[in-house]
Amino acid sequence: MRLKLIHNIMVLLDGKKTAKSLKDEIAKDVVQMIDNEIEAPHLVAILVGDDPASQTYVSAKEKACQSVGITSSIYRLPSKTTEEELLQTVDFLNNDKEVDGFIVQLPLPKHINEQRIIESIDPAKDVDGFHPVNVGKMALGIDAYLPATPAGIIELLKRYDIETEGKHCVVLGRSNIVGSPISIMMGQKKNPGNSTVTLCHSKTKNIKQIAASADILIVAIGKPEFVTADMVKPDAVVIDVGIHRVPSKKTKSGFKLIGDVKFDEVSKKASYITPVPGGVGPMTIAGLLANTLKAAKINRGIN
Ligand code: GUN
């Protein structure tokens, strides 16, 4: 008897739920530190200017810290802050023994050289993993602070036991924060990893065909609903890093959040897919908390 081939049932990669269990693990470690009369980890976020998205992200990070017992502070600086003033703030935090790790929320106002600021952060306190020392260590596969979004994606693949070895992983977007590091990590001799990686960007020819050849498609291109069903191989694993606030007549607020992937049609074709919101976003925040806990453990001599 011939059996009819049935497509896999799509599985939603629930970042919210996965991040919650990660946060529970972090909270347990923090409680143990406090029980042993060891100071809780302390994270500082520097926020320059009044970019609404950055304000939302920083508030979300602060809330997440509170939920796991990590002490958090926000340094709010006006948009007219000079590069020198910001460098002084970074220098202050580099030397503040009370602070385990800190981040400078990006993007910065145009008059500030972002790379110069990143390079001024002490790599030992760089819980974003953006300093060249941490980026270099990550690329070499040496223990380092990993950037939170790629680390969150790897953790999601791991916790859902998704096979990556020998698979064709296509990454759309080559940003320093997501596309570039995740393309390196997916090709490393690890699990998750061991994929054959193609990194696509604004100058890539035949991006649609390349995307459609992916077993694992990671989309961090910053364009709302860029990936349509015709760009996805049946049963592919689709990871959507995009987040865009767009007007909607269907919601009370008049807005909704969408990703870089056209979810309605792509979810019918994928084997696994991350929703927006509730996919990669919560995993990013959990990754930052994990790095802060790691910094605090190093500072207090706990392994
Ligand atoms: N802007 C967008 N994502 C990030 C992030 O992960 N860290 C920082 N510092 N800024 C960002």
PDB file of C-alpha atoms and ligand atoms in Angstrom:
ATOM      1  CA  MET A   1       0.000   0.000   0.000  1.00  0.00           C
ATOM      2  CA  ARG A   2       1.341   3.434  -0.859  1.00  0.00           C
ATOM      3  CA  LEU A   3       1.165   5.939   1.909  1.00  0.00           C
ATOM      4  CA  LYS A   4       0.457   9.522   1.114  1.00  0.00           C
ATOM      5  CA  LEU A   5       3.331  11.792   2.156  1.00  0.00           C
ATOM      6  CA  ILE A   6       2.149  14.191   4.791  1.00  0.00           C
ATOM      7  CA  HIS A   7       3.919  17.469   5.497  1.00  0.00           C
ATOM      8  CA  ASN A   8       5.329  17.994   8.963  1.00  0.00           C
ATOM      9  CA  ILE A   9       3.070  19.849  11.308  1.00  0.00           C
ATOM     10  CA  MET A  10       4.475  23.299  11.931  1.00  0.00           C
ATOM     11  CA  VAL A  11       5.933  23.903  15.399  1.00  0.00           C
ATOM     12  CA  LEU A  12       5.968  27.387  16.832  1.00  0.00           C
ATOM     13  CA  LEU A  13       9.324  28.219  18.420  1.00  0.00           C
ATOM     14  CA  ASP A  14       8.012  29.776  21.590  1.00  0.00           C
ATOM     15  CA  GLY A  15      10.674  32.291  22.623  1.00  0.00           C
ATOM     16  CA  LYS A  16       8.564  33.644  25.426  1.00  0.00           C
ATOM     17  CA  LYS A  17       8.221  30.261  27.093  1.00  0.00           C
ATOM     18  CA  THR A  18      11.850  29.286  26.465  1.00  0.00           C
ATOM     19  CA  ALA A  19      13.098  32.636  27.769  1.00  0.00           C
ATOM     20  CA  LYS A  20      10.942  32.131  30.857  1.00  0.00           C
ATOM     21  CA  SER A  21      12.658  28.837  31.689  1.00  0.00           C
ATOM     22  CA  LEU A  22      16.069  30.456  31.075  1.00  0.00           C
ATOM     23  CA  LYS A  23      15.106  33.321  33.359  1.00  0.00           C
ATOM     24  CA  ASP A  24      13.924  30.853  36.021  1.00  0.00           C
ATOM     25  CA  GLU A  25      17.369  29.206  35.914  1.00  0.00           C
ATOM     26  CA  ILE A  26      19.070  32.618  36.226  1.00  0.00           C
ATOM     27  CA  ALA A  27      16.761  33.643  39.089  1.00  0.00           C
ATOM     28  CA  LYS A  28      17.652  30.436  40.959  1.00  0.00           C
ATOM     29  CA  ASP A  29      21.373  31.255  40.713  1.00  0.00           C
ATOM     30  CA  VAL A  30      20.758  34.831  41.875  1.00  0.00           C
ATOM     31  CA  VAL A  31      18.737  33.606  44.875  1.00  0.00           C
ATOM     32  CA  GLN A  32      21.592  31.265  45.755  1.00  0.00           C
ATOM     33  CA  MET A  33      24.059  34.175  45.610  1.00  0.00           C
ATOM     34  CA  ILE A  34      21.862  36.270  47.887  1.00  0.00           C
ATOM     35  CA  ASP A  35      21.348  33.321  50.299  1.00  0.00           C
ATOM     36  CA  ASN A  36      25.133  33.075  50.520  1.00  0.00           C
ATOM     37  CA  GLU A  37      25.310  36.811  51.265  1.00  0.00           C
ATOM     38  CA  ILE A  38      26.903  37.494  47.904  1.00  0.00           C
ATOM     39  CA  GLU A  39      25.900  40.718  46.163  1.00  0.00           C
ATOM     40  CA  ALA A  40      23.351  40.297  43.331  1.00  0.00           C
ATOM     41  CA  PRO A  41      24.600  40.975  39.773  1.00  0.00           C
ATOM     42  CA  HIS A  42      24.354  44.606  38.645  1.00  0.00           C
ATOM     43  CA  LEU A  43      23.670  45.685  35.050  1.00  0.00           C
ATOM     44  CA  VAL A  44      23.728  49.288  33.803  1.00  0.00           C
ATOM     45  CA  ALA A  45      22.198  50.461  30.530  1.00  0.00           C
ATOM     46  CA  ILE A  46      23.250  53.780  29.019  1.00  0.00           C
ATOM     47  CA  LEU A  47      20.521  55.364  26.953  1.00  0.00           C
ATOM     48  CA  VAL A  48      21.438  58.453  24.939  1.00  0.00           C
ATOM     49  CA  GLY A  49      18.632  60.558  23.473  1.00  0.00           C
ATOM     50  CA  ASP A  50      14.947  59.772  23.108  1.00  0.00           C
ATOM     51  CA  ASP A  51      14.620  57.158  20.375  1.00  0.00           C
ATOM     52  CA  PRO A  52      11.240  55.521  21.209  1.00  0.00           C
ATOM     53  CA  ALA A  53      12.289  51.981  20.205  1.00  0.00           C
ATOM     54  CA  SER A  54      15.461  52.220  22.329  1.00  0.00           C
ATOM     55  CA  GLN A  55      13.420  53.473  25.280  1.00  0.00           C
ATOM     56  CA  THR A  56      11.100  50.480  24.940  1.00  0.00           C
ATOM     57  CA  TYR A  57      14.023  48.024  24.717  1.00  0.00           C
ATOM     58  CA  VAL A  58      15.820  49.507  27.724  1.00  0.00           C
ATOM     59  CA  SER A  59      12.621  49.436  29.817  1.00  0.00           C
ATOM     60  CA  ALA A  60      12.084  45.793  28.821  1.00  0.00           C
ATOM     61  CA  LYS A  61      15.652  44.971  29.903  1.00  0.00           C
ATOM     62  CA  GLU A  62      15.129  46.744  33.238  1.00  0.00           C
ATOM     63  CA  LYS A  63      11.891  44.829  33.841  1.00  0.00           C
ATOM     64  CA  ALA A  64      13.571  41.538  32.976  1.00  0.00           C
ATOM     65  CA  CYS A  65      16.406  42.290  35.448  1.00  0.00           C
ATOM     66  CA  GLN A  66      13.848  42.912  38.185  1.00  0.00           C
ATOM     67  CA  SER A  67      12.110  39.621  37.393  1.00  0.00           C
ATOM     68  CA  VAL A  68      15.280  37.594  38.088  1.00  0.00           C
ATOM     69  CA  GLY A  69      16.718  39.648  40.965  1.00  0.00           C
ATOM     70  CA  ILE A  70      19.474  41.362  38.963  1.00  0.00           C
ATOM     71  CA  THR A  71      20.043  44.951  40.080  1.00  0.00           C
ATOM     72  CA  SER A  72      19.683  47.353  37.168  1.00  0.00           C
ATOM     73  CA  SER A  73      20.281  51.059  36.620  1.00  0.00           C
ATOM     74  CA  ILE A  74      19.622  53.221  33.603  1.00  0.00           C
ATOM     75  CA  TYR A  75      21.859  56.186  32.818  1.00  0.00           C
ATOM     76  CA  ARG A  76      19.697  58.499  30.721  1.00  0.00           C
ATOM     77  CA  LEU A  77      21.758  61.057  28.818  1.00  0.00           C
ATOM     78  CA  PRO A  78      20.373  63.844  26.616  1.00  0.00           C
ATOM     79  CA  SER A  79      20.617  63.539  22.817  1.00  0.00           C
ATOM     80  CA  LYS A  80      23.059  66.467  22.746  1.00  0.00           C
ATOM     81  CA  THR A  81      25.596  64.502  24.867  1.00  0.00           C
ATOM     82  CA  THR A  82      29.020  64.791  23.230  1.00  0.00           C
ATOM     83  CA  GLU A  83      31.217  61.835  22.311  1.00  0.00           C
ATOM     84  CA  GLU A  84      33.710  62.943  24.985  1.00  0.00           C
ATOM     85  CA  GLU A  85      31.005  63.028  27.647  1.00  0.00           C
ATOM     86  CA  LEU A  86      29.839  59.546  26.698  1.00  0.00           C
ATOM     87  CA  LEU A  87      33.439  58.288  26.744  1.00  0.00           C
ATOM     88  CA  GLN A  88      33.745  59.706  30.288  1.00  0.00           C
ATOM     89  CA  THR A  89      30.570  57.872  31.342  1.00  0.00           C
ATOM     90  CA  VAL A  90      31.910  54.618  29.896  1.00  0.00           C
ATOM     91  CA  ASP A  91      35.222  55.189  31.685  1.00  0.00           C
ATOM     92  CA  PHE A  92      33.373  55.763  34.957  1.00  0.00           C
ATOM     93  CA  LEU A  93      31.444  52.489  34.567  1.00  0.00           C
ATOM     94  CA  ASN A  94      34.588  50.593  33.511  1.00  0.00           C
ATOM     95  CA  ASN A  95      36.045  51.528  36.909  1.00  0.00           C
ATOM     96  CA  ASP A  96      32.914  51.209  39.052  1.00  0.00           C
ATOM     97  CA  LYS A  97      33.388  48.083  41.187  1.00  0.00           C
ATOM     98  CA  GLU A  98      29.641  48.047  41.924  1.00  0.00           C
ATOM     99  CA  VAL A  99      28.838  47.368  38.251  1.00  0.00           C
ATOM    100  CA  ASP A 100      29.324  43.893  36.757  1.00  0.00           C
ATOM    101  CA  GLY A 101      28.374  44.721  33.199  1.00  0.00           C
ATOM    102  CA  PHE A 102      26.906  47.521  31.122  1.00  0.00           C
ATOM    103  CA  ILE A 103      25.501  48.182  27.677  1.00  0.00           C
ATOM    104  CA  VAL A 104      25.293  51.303  25.553  1.00  0.00           C
ATOM    105  CA  GLN A 105      21.943  51.083  23.791  1.00  0.00           C
ATOM    106  CA  LEU A 106      22.303  51.459  20.008  1.00  0.00           C
ATOM    107  CA  PRO A 107      21.765  53.325  17.766  1.00  0.00           C
ATOM    108  CA  LEU A 108      23.549  56.398  19.161  1.00  0.00           C
ATOM    109  CA  PRO A 109      22.868  59.931  17.907  1.00  0.00           C
ATOM    110  CA  LYS A 110      24.606  60.550  14.558  1.00  0.00           C
ATOM    111  CA  HIS A 111      27.271  62.903  15.967  1.00  0.00           C
ATOM    112  CA  ILE A 112      28.716  60.093  18.117  1.00  0.00           C
ATOM    113  CA  ASN A 113      31.104  57.528  16.647  1.00  0.00           C
ATOM    114  CA  GLU A 114      29.510  54.253  17.717  1.00  0.00           C
ATOM    115  CA  GLN A 115      32.579  52.107  17.100  1.00  0.00           C
ATOM    116  CA  ARG A 116      34.776  54.428  19.200  1.00  0.00           C
ATOM    117  CA  ILE A 117      32.335  54.070  22.095  1.00  0.00           C
ATOM    118  CA  ILE A 118      32.139  50.282  21.778  1.00  0.00           C
ATOM    119  CA  GLU A 119      35.938  50.037  21.751  1.00  0.00           C
ATOM    120  CA  SER A 120      36.148  52.125  24.931  1.00  0.00           C
ATOM    121  CA  ILE A 121      34.138  49.557  26.948  1.00  0.00           C
ATOM    122  CA  ASP A 122      36.155  47.189  29.152  1.00  0.00           C
ATOM    123  CA  PRO A 123      35.732  43.789  27.386  1.00  0.00           C
ATOM    124  CA  ALA A 124      35.243  42.199  30.831  1.00  0.00           C
ATOM    125  CA  LYS A 125      32.118  44.348  31.328  1.00  0.00           C
ATOM    126  CA  ASP A 126      30.899  44.161  27.717  1.00  0.00           C
ATOM    127  CA  VAL A 127      27.798  42.028  28.320  1.00  0.00           C
ATOM    128  CA  ASP A 128      26.510  42.931  24.824  1.00  0.00           C
ATOM    129  CA  GLY A 129      29.533  41.131  23.345  1.00  0.00           C
ATOM    130  CA  PHE A 130      30.140  43.979  20.881  1.00  0.00           C
ATOM    131  CA  HIS A 131      33.771  44.847  21.777  1.00  0.00           C
ATOM    132  CA  PRO A 132      36.310  43.608  19.177  1.00  0.00           C
ATOM    133  CA  VAL A 133      37.973  41.428  21.851  1.00  0.00           C
ATOM    134  CA  ASN A 134      34.689  39.574  22.466  1.00  0.00           C
ATOM    135  CA  VAL A 135      33.811  39.473  18.752  1.00  0.00           C
ATOM    136  CA  GLY A 136      37.289  38.049  18.018  1.00  0.00           C
ATOM    137  CA  LYS A 137      37.007  35.428  20.756  1.00  0.00           C
ATOM    138  CA  MET A 138      33.516  34.467  19.559  1.00  0.00           C
ATOM    139  CA  ALA A 139      34.812  34.064  15.986  1.00  0.00           C
ATOM    140  CA  LEU A 140      37.637  31.830  17.243  1.00  0.00           C
ATOM    141  CA  GLY A 141      35.233  29.790  19.382  1.00  0.00           C
ATOM    142  CA  ILE A 142      36.946  30.930  22.599  1.00  0.00           C
ATOM    143  CA  ASP A 143      34.809  31.556  25.719  1.00  0.00           C
ATOM    144  CA  ALA A 144      33.491  35.141  25.524  1.00  0.00           C
ATOM    145  CA  TYR A 145      30.424  37.279  26.068  1.00  0.00           C
ATOM    146  CA  LEU A 146      28.291  36.277  23.099  1.00  0.00           C
ATOM    147  CA  PRO A 147      25.984  38.871  21.543  1.00  0.00           C
ATOM    148  CA  ALA A 148      22.526  38.320  22.990  1.00  0.00           C
ATOM    149  CA  THR A 149      20.418  37.863  19.843  1.00  0.00           C
ATOM    150  CA  PRO A 150      22.603  35.234  18.131  1.00  0.00           C
ATOM    151  CA  ALA A 151      23.110  33.501  21.488  1.00  0.00           C
ATOM    152  CA  GLY A 152      19.319  33.507  21.943  1.00  0.00           C
ATOM    153  CA  ILE A 153      18.795  31.948  18.504  1.00  0.00           C
ATOM    154  CA  ILE A 154      21.358  29.213  19.244  1.00  0.00           C
ATOM    155  CA  GLU A 155      19.658  28.515  22.591  1.00  0.00           C
ATOM    156  CA  LEU A 156      16.248  28.267  20.905  1.00  0.00           C
ATOM    157  CA  LEU A 157      17.598  25.772  18.326  1.00  0.00           C
ATOM    158  CA  LYS A 158      19.209  23.798  21.167  1.00  0.00           C
ATOM    159  CA  ARG A 159      16.145  23.676  23.407  1.00  0.00           C
ATOM    160  CA  TYR A 160      13.900  22.543  20.534  1.00  0.00           C
ATOM    161  CA  ASP A 161      16.529  19.938  19.598  1.00  0.00           C
ATOM    162  CA  ILE A 162      16.641  21.128  15.982  1.00  0.00           C
ATOM    163  CA  GLU A 163      19.224  19.347  13.866  1.00  0.00           C
ATOM    164  CA  THR A 164      21.694  21.812  12.347  1.00  0.00           C
ATOM    165  CA  GLU A 165      24.621  19.557  11.396  1.00  0.00           C
ATOM    166  CA  GLY A 166      25.191  19.422   7.639  1.00  0.00           C
ATOM    167  CA  LYS A 167      22.170  21.642   7.000  1.00  0.00           C
ATOM    168  CA  HIS A 168      22.209  24.614   4.670  1.00  0.00           C
ATOM    169  CA  CYS A 169      21.746  27.690   6.853  1.00  0.00           C
ATOM    170  CA  VAL A 170      21.006  30.911   5.001  1.00  0.00           C
ATOM    171  CA  VAL A 171      21.319  34.178   6.919  1.00  0.00           C
ATOM    172  CA  LEU A 172      19.709  37.310   5.465  1.00  0.00           C
ATOM    173  CA  GLY A 173      21.467  40.460   6.735  1.00  0.00           C
ATOM    174  CA  ARG A 174      25.091  41.067   7.764  1.00  0.00           C
ATOM    175  CA  SER A 175      24.776  43.451  10.734  1.00  0.00           C
ATOM    176  CA  ASN A 176      27.442  43.365  13.429  1.00  0.00           C
ATOM    177  CA  ILE A 177      24.743  42.673  16.015  1.00  0.00           C
ATOM    178  CA  VAL A 178      22.962  39.693  14.415  1.00  0.00           C
ATOM    179  CA  GLY A 179      23.652  38.572  10.825  1.00  0.00           C
ATOM    180  CA  SER A 180      27.420  38.486  10.911  1.00  0.00           C
ATOM    181  CA  PRO A 181      27.839  36.763  14.319  1.00  0.00           C
ATOM    182  CA  ILE A 182      25.044  34.189  13.784  1.00  0.00           C
ATOM    183  CA  SER A 183      26.551  33.259  10.403  1.00  0.00           C
ATOM    184  CA  ILE A 184      29.867  32.555  12.174  1.00  0.00           C
ATOM    185  CA  MET A 185      28.251  30.647  15.047  1.00  0.00           C
ATOM    186  CA  MET A 186      26.142  28.412  12.790  1.00  0.00           C
ATOM    187  CA  GLY A 187      29.274  27.338  10.906  1.00  0.00           C
ATOM    188  CA  GLN A 188      31.291  26.482  14.011  1.00  0.00           C
ATOM    189  CA  LYS A 189      32.165  22.939  15.033  1.00  0.00           C
ATOM    190  CA  LYS A 190      29.479  22.762  17.724  1.00  0.00           C
ATOM    191  CA  ASN A 191      25.917  21.698  18.302  1.00  0.00           C
ATOM    192  CA  PRO A 192      23.954  23.762  17.344  1.00  0.00           C
ATOM    193  CA  GLY A 193      26.361  24.560  14.531  1.00  0.00           C
ATOM    194  CA  ASN A 194      28.166  22.475  11.897  1.00  0.00           C
ATOM    195  CA  SER A 195      25.893  24.023   9.249  1.00  0.00           C
ATOM    196  CA  THR A 196      26.943  25.053   5.767  1.00  0.00           C
ATOM    197  CA  VAL A 197      26.327  28.784   5.875  1.00  0.00           C
ATOM    198  CA  THR A 198      25.444  31.329   3.197  1.00  0.00           C
ATOM    199  CA  LEU A 199      25.357  34.990   4.260  1.00  0.00           C
ATOM    200  CA  CYS A 200      23.161  37.182   2.052  1.00  0.00           C
ATOM    201  CA  HIS A 201      23.141  41.002   2.059  1.00  0.00           C
ATOM    202  CA  SER A 202      22.119  44.032   0.028  1.00  0.00           C
ATOM    203  CA  LYS A 203      24.544  43.189  -2.803  1.00  0.00           C
ATOM    204  CA  THR A 204      23.592  39.488  -3.042  1.00  0.00           C
ATOM    205  CA  LYS A 205      22.291  38.355  -6.421  1.00  0.00           C
ATOM    206  CA  ASN A 206      19.418  35.831  -6.537  1.00  0.00           C
ATOM    207  CA  ILE A 207      18.561  36.304  -2.861  1.00  0.00           C
ATOM    208  CA  LYS A 208      15.132  34.670  -3.377  1.00  0.00           C
ATOM    209  CA  GLN A 209      16.600  31.495  -4.866  1.00  0.00           C
ATOM    210  CA  ILE A 210      19.287  31.253  -2.188  1.00  0.00           C
ATOM    211  CA  ALA A 211      16.716  31.735   0.581  1.00  0.00           C
ATOM    212  CA  ALA A 212      14.544  29.028  -0.999  1.00  0.00           C
ATOM    213  CA  SER A 213      17.459  26.574  -0.777  1.00  0.00           C
ATOM    214  CA  ALA A 214      17.763  26.987   3.023  1.00  0.00           C
ATOM    215  CA  ASP A 215      17.060  24.200   5.499  1.00  0.00           C
ATOM    216  CA  ILE A 216      17.432  26.863   8.194  1.00  0.00           C
ATOM    217  CA  LEU A 217      16.577  30.450   7.258  1.00  0.00           C
ATOM    218  CA  ILE A 218      17.608  33.208   9.671  1.00  0.00           C
ATOM    219  CA  VAL A 219      16.173  36.576   8.709  1.00  0.00           C
ATOM    220  CA  ALA A 220      17.681  39.773  10.115  1.00  0.00           C
ATOM    221  CA  ILE A 221      17.308  42.110   7.186  1.00  0.00           C
ATOM    222  CA  GLY A 222      15.242  44.870   8.816  1.00  0.00           C
ATOM    223  CA  LYS A 223      12.495  44.936   6.146  1.00  0.00           C
ATOM    224  CA  PRO A 224       8.890  44.259   7.188  1.00  0.00           C
ATOM    225  CA  GLU A 225       7.543  40.965   5.739  1.00  0.00           C
ATOM    226  CA  PHE A 226      10.447  40.691   3.278  1.00  0.00           C
ATOM    227  CA  VAL A 227      10.352  36.886   3.235  1.00  0.00           C
ATOM    228  CA  THR A 228       7.344  35.461   1.420  1.00  0.00           C
ATOM    229  CA  ALA A 229       6.296  31.796   1.019  1.00  0.00           C
ATOM    230  CA  ASP A 230       7.934  31.492  -2.424  1.00  0.00           C
ATOM    231  CA  MET A 231      11.311  32.196  -0.744  1.00  0.00           C
ATOM    232  CA  VAL A 232      10.986  29.277   1.677  1.00  0.00           C
ATOM    233  CA  LYS A 233      11.723  25.601   1.117  1.00  0.00           C
ATOM    234  CA  PRO A 234       8.991  23.231   2.339  1.00  0.00           C
ATOM    235  CA  ASP A 235       9.708  22.180   5.955  1.00  0.00           C
ATOM    236  CA  ALA A 236      12.424  24.792   6.474  1.00  0.00           C
ATOM    237  CA  VAL A 237      13.205  26.146   9.950  1.00  0.00           C
ATOM    238  CA  VAL A 238      12.509  29.896   9.888  1.00  0.00           C
ATOM    239  CA  ILE A 239      13.934  32.299  12.464  1.00  0.00           C
ATOM    240  CA  ASP A 240      12.597  35.855  12.250  1.00  0.00           C
ATOM    241  CA  VAL A 241      14.730  38.496  13.968  1.00  0.00           C
ATOM    242  CA  GLY A 242      12.796  41.499  12.613  1.00  0.00           C
ATOM    243  CA  ILE A 243      10.450  43.612  14.679  1.00  0.00           C
ATOM    244  CA  HIS A 244       8.441  46.481  13.193  1.00  0.00           C
ATOM    245  CA  ARG A 245       5.571  48.509  14.620  1.00  0.00           C
ATOM    246  CA  VAL A 246       3.023  49.158  11.896  1.00  0.00           C
ATOM    247  CA  PRO A 247      -0.470  50.694  11.856  1.00  0.00           C
ATOM    248  CA  SER A 248      -3.343  48.207  12.191  1.00  0.00           C
ATOM    249  CA  LYS A 249      -7.104  48.591  12.076  1.00  0.00           C
ATOM    250  CA  LYS A 250      -7.547  45.305  13.949  1.00  0.00           C
ATOM    251  CA  THR A 251      -5.947  46.259  17.279  1.00  0.00           C
ATOM    252  CA  LYS A 252      -7.169  48.577  20.019  1.00  0.00           C
ATOM    253  CA  SER A 253      -3.860  50.472  20.081  1.00  0.00           C
ATOM    254  CA  GLY A 254      -3.993  51.044  16.307  1.00  0.00           C
ATOM    255  CA  PHE A 255      -0.603  49.311  15.921  1.00  0.00           C
ATOM    256  CA  LYS A 256       0.745  45.791  15.638  1.00  0.00           C
ATOM    257  CA  LEU A 257       4.184  44.193  15.623  1.00  0.00           C
ATOM    258  CA  ILE A 258       5.368  42.301  12.558  1.00  0.00           C
ATOM    259  CA  GLY A 259       8.658  40.689  11.581  1.00  0.00           C
ATOM    260  CA  ASP A 260      10.864  40.364   8.508  1.00  0.00           C
ATOM    261  CA  VAL A 261       8.847  37.281   7.520  1.00  0.00           C
ATOM    262  CA  LYS A 262       5.296  37.177   6.177  1.00  0.00           C
ATOM    263  CA  PHE A 263       4.167  34.892   8.976  1.00  0.00           C
ATOM    264  CA  ASP A 264       0.686  33.914   7.739  1.00  0.00           C
ATOM    265  CA  GLU A 265       1.899  32.350   4.504  1.00  0.00           C
ATOM    266  CA  VAL A 266       5.390  31.200   5.566  1.00  0.00           C
ATOM    267  CA  SER A 267       4.096  29.397   8.679  1.00  0.00           C
ATOM    268  CA  LYS A 268       2.072  27.105   6.398  1.00  0.00           C
ATOM    269  CA  LYS A 269       5.296  25.937   4.732  1.00  0.00           C
ATOM    270  CA  ALA A 270       7.809  25.860   7.582  1.00  0.00           C
ATOM    271  CA  SER A 271       8.503  22.976   9.968  1.00  0.00           C
ATOM    272  CA  TYR A 272       9.488  25.371  12.774  1.00  0.00           C
ATOM    273  CA  ILE A 273       8.998  29.140  12.891  1.00  0.00           C
ATOM    274  CA  THR A 274       9.446  31.941  15.428  1.00  0.00           C
ATOM    275  CA  PRO A 275       6.474  34.275  15.904  1.00  0.00           C
ATOM    276  CA  VAL A 276       6.782  38.073  16.202  1.00  0.00           C
ATOM    277  CA  PRO A 277       6.353  39.077  18.949  1.00  0.00           C
ATOM    278  CA  GLY A 278       7.260  36.209  21.289  1.00  0.00           C
ATOM    279  CA  GLY A 279      10.039  34.567  19.282  1.00  0.00           C
ATOM    280  CA  VAL A 280      13.597  35.887  19.154  1.00  0.00           C
ATOM    281  CA  GLY A 281      12.888  39.085  21.155  1.00  0.00           C
ATOM    282  CA  PRO A 282      12.454  37.489  24.602  1.00  0.00           C
ATOM    283  CA  MET A 283      15.469  35.222  23.929  1.00  0.00           C
ATOM    284  CA  THR A 284      17.649  38.307  23.317  1.00  0.00           C
ATOM    285  CA  ILE A 285      16.782  39.716  26.716  1.00  0.00           C
ATOM    286  CA  ALA A 286      17.415  36.350  28.398  1.00  0.00           C
ATOM    287  CA  GLY A 287      20.845  36.254  26.701  1.00  0.00           C
ATOM    288  CA  LEU A 288      21.744  39.629  28.184  1.00  0.00           C
ATOM    289  CA  LEU A 289      20.706  38.462  31.661  1.00  0.00           C
ATOM    290  CA  ALA A 290      22.782  35.299  31.241  1.00  0.00           C
ATOM    291  CA  ASN A 291      25.841  37.388  30.303  1.00  0.00           C
ATOM    292  CA  THR A 292      25.311  39.662  33.322  1.00  0.00           C
ATOM    293  CA  LEU A 293      25.085  36.652  35.653  1.00  0.00           C
ATOM    294  CA  LYS A 294      28.263  35.281  34.058  1.00  0.00           C
ATOM    295  CA  ALA A 295      30.082  38.606  34.643  1.00  0.00           C
ATOM    296  CA  ALA A 296      28.962  38.688  38.284  1.00  0.00           C
ATOM    297  CA  LYS A 297      30.100  35.098  38.872  1.00  0.00           C
ATOM    298  CA  ILE A 298      33.527  35.888  37.405  1.00  0.00           C
ATOM    299  CA  ASN A 299      33.803  39.030  39.574  1.00  0.00           C
ATOM    300  CA  ARG A 300      32.857  37.114  42.723  1.00  0.00           C
ATOM    301  CA  GLY A 301      35.010  34.076  41.968  1.00  0.00           C
ATOM    302  CA  ILE A 302      32.030  31.693  41.543  1.00  0.00           C
ATOM    303  CA  ASN A 303      32.273  29.121  38.805  1.00  0.00           C
TER     304      ASN A 303
HETATM  305  N1  GUN B   1      20.093  47.921  19.659  1.00  0.00           N
HETATM  306  C1  GUN B   1      19.421  46.896  19.073  1.00  0.00           C
HETATM  307  N2  GUN B   1      19.770  45.722  19.639  1.00  0.00           N
HETATM  308  C2  GUN B   1      20.674  46.016  20.595  1.00  0.00           C
HETATM  309  C3  GUN B   1      21.386  45.210  21.531  1.00  0.00           C
HETATM  310  O1  GUN B   1      21.289  43.981  21.585  1.00  0.00           O
HETATM  311  N3  GUN B   1      22.222  45.886  22.367  1.00  0.00           N
HETATM  312  C4  GUN B   1      22.364  47.240  22.315  1.00  0.00           C
HETATM  313  N4  GUN B   1      23.225  47.814  23.167  1.00  0.00           N
HETATM  314  N5  GUN B   1      21.724  48.011  21.464  1.00  0.00           N
HETATM  315  C5  GUN B   1      20.879  47.390  20.606  1.00  0.00           C
END
